[in-house]
Amino acid sequence: MTIPLGLNMPCPKEFEHLPHTADVIVVGYGETLEEAFANAAKGVFAVITDVKKVEPKECREVEDEADDLEQALYKWIDDLLLYFDSEGLVFSKFEVKLEKKEGKYLIKGRACGELFDPEKHEYGTIVKAMTYAEMKIEKVGDCWRVQFVVDI
């Protein structure tokens, strides 16, 4: 169930997962757009494992350029999933900076976590890919909300 957002209401939570036919809808909330991007990333990794058990031992940097906010969100999440696929890293702490320069969005981010350890981390559902499906980026009252589907 989506939490209704009204004018001048604080963000209801960091993220939530909504039901979808065969995949997962991730919704990230934040007082700033950057915070919503960070919380959306946390929501993606919460599909994979319990992020409360992931210690921020190793960090990876993400730097990218996008034509619009939707592409910026896509690239941010896609780059993080690449670290999971290639290095086995799961993340729990995220920082994002967005800047619009010369008609492009510059994304600079940092994700911290550790190698997935089946003895420590619970198996959730493997996220195969980020998608543009049902993607929304909107500000409602005082809260930013970003939404998208991940392929599982």
mmCIF file of C-alpha atoms in Angstrom:
data_model
loop_
_atom_site.group_PDB
_atom_site.id
_atom_site.type_symbol
_atom_site.label_atom_id
_atom_site.label_comp_id
_atom_site.label_asym_id
_atom_site.label_seq_id
_atom_site.Cartn_x
_atom_site.Cartn_y
_atom_site.Cartn_z
ATOM 1 C CA MET A 1 0.000 0.000 0.000
ATOM 2 C CA THR A 2 1.381 3.395 -0.942
ATOM 3 C CA ILE A 3 1.493 5.911 1.868
ATOM 4 C CA PRO A 4 -0.397 9.082 0.924
ATOM 5 C CA LEU A 5 1.667 12.245 1.059
ATOM 6 C CA GLY A 6 0.053 15.561 1.815
ATOM 7 C CA LEU A 7 1.259 19.108 1.760
ATOM 8 C CA ASN A 8 3.855 19.963 4.388
ATOM 9 C CA MET A 9 4.035 16.389 5.649
ATOM 10 C CA PRO A 10 7.385 14.831 6.494
ATOM 11 C CA CYS A 11 8.527 11.807 4.530
ATOM 12 C CA PRO A 12 6.824 8.701 5.919
ATOM 13 C CA LYS A 13 9.870 6.386 5.832
ATOM 14 C CA GLU A 14 13.133 5.755 4.000
ATOM 15 C CA PHE A 15 11.742 3.304 1.447
ATOM 16 C CA GLU A 16 9.052 0.737 0.786
ATOM 17 C CA HIS A 17 8.406 -2.175 -1.548
ATOM 18 C CA LEU A 18 5.142 -2.390 -3.444
ATOM 19 C CA PRO A 19 3.671 -5.522 -4.992
ATOM 20 C CA HIS A 20 4.157 -6.080 -8.706
ATOM 21 C CA THR A 21 3.168 -8.964 -10.958
ATOM 22 C CA ALA A 22 6.576 -10.648 -11.205
ATOM 23 C CA ASP A 23 9.038 -8.031 -9.987
ATOM 24 C CA VAL A 24 9.385 -5.501 -7.147
ATOM 25 C CA ILE A 25 8.487 -1.815 -7.110
ATOM 26 C CA VAL A 26 10.946 0.168 -4.993
ATOM 27 C CA VAL A 27 9.911 3.566 -3.641
ATOM 28 C CA GLY A 28 12.495 5.831 -2.010
ATOM 29 C CA TYR A 29 11.582 8.915 0.017
ATOM 30 C CA GLY A 30 13.657 11.893 1.079
ATOM 31 C CA GLU A 31 13.520 15.489 2.186
ATOM 32 C CA THR A 32 15.865 16.158 -0.748
ATOM 33 C CA LEU A 33 16.063 14.485 -4.137
ATOM 34 C CA GLU A 34 19.523 13.178 -3.220
ATOM 35 C CA GLU A 35 18.165 11.601 -0.034
ATOM 36 C CA ALA A 36 15.372 9.942 -2.039
ATOM 37 C CA PHE A 37 17.974 8.512 -4.471
ATOM 38 C CA ALA A 38 20.018 7.212 -1.511
ATOM 39 C CA ASN A 39 16.974 5.666 0.168
ATOM 40 C CA ALA A 40 15.882 4.084 -3.121
ATOM 41 C CA ALA A 41 19.288 2.390 -3.336
ATOM 42 C CA LYS A 42 18.837 1.145 0.226
ATOM 43 C CA GLY A 43 15.440 -0.184 -0.821
ATOM 44 C CA VAL A 44 17.004 -2.105 -3.714
ATOM 45 C CA PHE A 45 19.572 -3.762 -1.458
ATOM 46 C CA ALA A 46 16.833 -4.526 1.088
ATOM 47 C CA VAL A 47 15.325 -6.777 -1.589
ATOM 48 C CA ILE A 48 18.633 -8.688 -1.701
ATOM 49 C CA THR A 49 19.306 -8.947 2.057
ATOM 50 C CA ASP A 50 18.585 -7.396 5.458
ATOM 51 C CA VAL A 51 20.513 -4.127 5.145
ATOM 52 C CA LYS A 52 20.520 -3.713 8.947
ATOM 53 C CA LYS A 53 23.071 -6.543 9.057
ATOM 54 C CA VAL A 54 25.354 -4.997 6.424
ATOM 55 C CA GLU A 55 28.301 -3.145 7.940
ATOM 56 C CA PRO A 56 29.812 -0.230 5.979
ATOM 57 C CA LYS A 57 33.319 -1.751 5.763
ATOM 58 C CA GLU A 58 34.108 -1.008 2.104
ATOM 59 C CA CYS A 59 33.000 1.900 -0.046
ATOM 60 C CA ARG A 60 32.646 2.302 -3.784
ATOM 61 C CA GLU A 61 32.310 5.524 -5.736
ATOM 62 C CA VAL A 62 29.799 6.110 -8.508
ATOM 63 C CA GLU A 63 30.198 8.957 -10.957
ATOM 64 C CA ASP A 64 28.038 9.311 -14.020
ATOM 65 C CA GLU A 65 26.311 11.753 -16.351
ATOM 66 C CA ALA A 66 22.690 11.685 -17.470
ATOM 67 C CA ASP A 67 20.381 13.568 -19.808
ATOM 68 C CA ASP A 68 17.527 13.727 -17.280
ATOM 69 C CA LEU A 69 16.623 12.723 -13.721
ATOM 70 C CA GLU A 70 15.137 9.391 -14.793
ATOM 71 C CA GLN A 71 18.363 8.405 -16.519
ATOM 72 C CA ALA A 72 20.346 9.633 -13.487
ATOM 73 C CA LEU A 73 18.299 7.392 -11.188
ATOM 74 C CA TYR A 74 18.644 4.458 -13.576
ATOM 75 C CA LYS A 75 22.429 4.837 -13.845
ATOM 76 C CA TRP A 76 22.855 5.264 -10.066
ATOM 77 C CA ILE A 77 21.013 2.033 -9.248
ATOM 78 C CA ASP A 78 22.459 0.148 -12.223
ATOM 79 C CA ASP A 79 26.034 1.049 -11.216
ATOM 80 C CA LEU A 80 25.413 -0.188 -7.660
ATOM 81 C CA LEU A 81 23.965 -3.471 -8.919
ATOM 82 C CA LEU A 82 27.077 -3.899 -11.053
ATOM 83 C CA TYR A 83 29.192 -3.906 -7.870
ATOM 84 C CA PHE A 84 26.911 -6.600 -6.441
ATOM 85 C CA ASP A 85 27.160 -8.683 -9.620
ATOM 86 C CA SER A 86 30.908 -8.284 -10.156
ATOM 87 C CA GLU A 87 32.270 -8.135 -6.596
ATOM 88 C CA GLY A 88 29.530 -9.635 -4.424
ATOM 89 C CA LEU A 89 29.147 -6.403 -2.445
ATOM 90 C CA VAL A 90 25.958 -5.500 -0.614
ATOM 91 C CA PHE A 91 25.510 -1.941 0.611
ATOM 92 C CA SER A 92 23.719 -0.257 3.503
ATOM 93 C CA LYS A 93 24.965 3.359 3.516
ATOM 94 C CA PHE A 94 24.549 5.696 0.565
ATOM 95 C CA GLU A 95 25.421 9.299 -0.274
ATOM 96 C CA VAL A 96 24.417 11.040 -3.497
ATOM 97 C CA LYS A 97 25.085 14.460 -4.962
ATOM 98 C CA LEU A 98 23.234 15.632 -8.075
ATOM 99 C CA GLU A 99 24.240 18.691 -10.038
ATOM 100 C CA LYS A 100 22.788 20.096 -13.234
ATOM 101 C CA LYS A 101 25.504 21.455 -15.474
ATOM 102 C CA GLU A 102 25.276 22.442 -19.132
ATOM 103 C CA GLY A 103 21.992 20.592 -19.600
ATOM 104 C CA LYS A 104 23.253 17.351 -18.035
ATOM 105 C CA TYR A 105 22.843 15.845 -14.595
ATOM 106 C CA LEU A 106 26.069 14.847 -12.871
ATOM 107 C CA ILE A 107 25.737 12.055 -10.322
ATOM 108 C CA LYS A 108 28.408 11.591 -7.690
ATOM 109 C CA GLY A 109 27.680 8.931 -5.150
ATOM 110 C CA ARG A 110 29.208 6.665 -2.581
ATOM 111 C CA ALA A 111 27.931 3.336 -1.327
ATOM 112 C CA CYS A 112 29.379 1.504 1.673
ATOM 113 C CA GLY A 113 28.868 -2.091 2.672
ATOM 114 C CA GLU A 114 30.637 -5.427 2.653
ATOM 115 C CA LEU A 115 30.952 -8.715 0.823
ATOM 116 C CA PHE A 116 27.815 -10.820 0.986
ATOM 117 C CA ASP A 117 28.396 -13.530 3.602
ATOM 118 C CA PRO A 118 25.706 -16.242 3.709
ATOM 119 C CA GLU A 119 26.559 -16.958 7.358
ATOM 120 C CA LYS A 120 25.877 -13.336 8.312
ATOM 121 C CA HIS A 121 23.450 -12.038 5.699
ATOM 122 C CA GLU A 122 20.051 -13.486 4.964
ATOM 123 C CA TYR A 123 19.263 -14.450 1.400
ATOM 124 C CA GLY A 124 16.519 -12.296 -0.008
ATOM 125 C CA THR A 125 15.747 -12.111 -3.696
ATOM 126 C CA ILE A 126 18.404 -11.503 -6.314
ATOM 127 C CA VAL A 127 17.827 -8.278 -8.227
ATOM 128 C CA LYS A 128 18.715 -8.920 -11.866
ATOM 129 C CA ALA A 129 18.371 -5.412 -13.221
ATOM 130 C CA MET A 130 17.137 -1.873 -12.847
ATOM 131 C CA THR A 131 14.298 -0.869 -15.194
ATOM 132 C CA TYR A 132 12.493 2.267 -16.328
ATOM 133 C CA ALA A 133 9.148 0.536 -15.729
ATOM 134 C CA GLU A 134 6.709 2.584 -13.634
ATOM 135 C CA MET A 135 9.477 5.113 -12.927
ATOM 136 C CA LYS A 136 8.322 8.302 -11.227
ATOM 137 C CA ILE A 137 10.283 11.135 -9.670
ATOM 138 C CA GLU A 138 8.094 13.656 -7.908
ATOM 139 C CA LYS A 139 7.958 16.096 -5.042
ATOM 140 C CA VAL A 140 4.833 15.924 -2.922
ATOM 141 C CA GLY A 141 4.641 18.547 -0.214
ATOM 142 C CA ASP A 142 8.000 18.542 1.547
ATOM 143 C CA CYS A 143 8.946 15.052 0.408
ATOM 144 C CA TRP A 144 10.649 13.702 -2.707
ATOM 145 C CA ARG A 145 9.453 10.309 -3.933
ATOM 146 C CA VAL A 146 11.243 8.145 -6.499
ATOM 147 C CA GLN A 147 9.727 4.914 -7.761
ATOM 148 C CA PHE A 148 10.799 2.203 -10.208
ATOM 149 C CA VAL A 149 10.622 -1.526 -10.869
ATOM 150 C CA VAL A 150 13.567 -3.871 -10.390
ATOM 151 C CA ASP A 151 13.676 -7.120 -12.316
ATOM 152 C CA ILE A 152 13.998 -10.142 -10.021
#
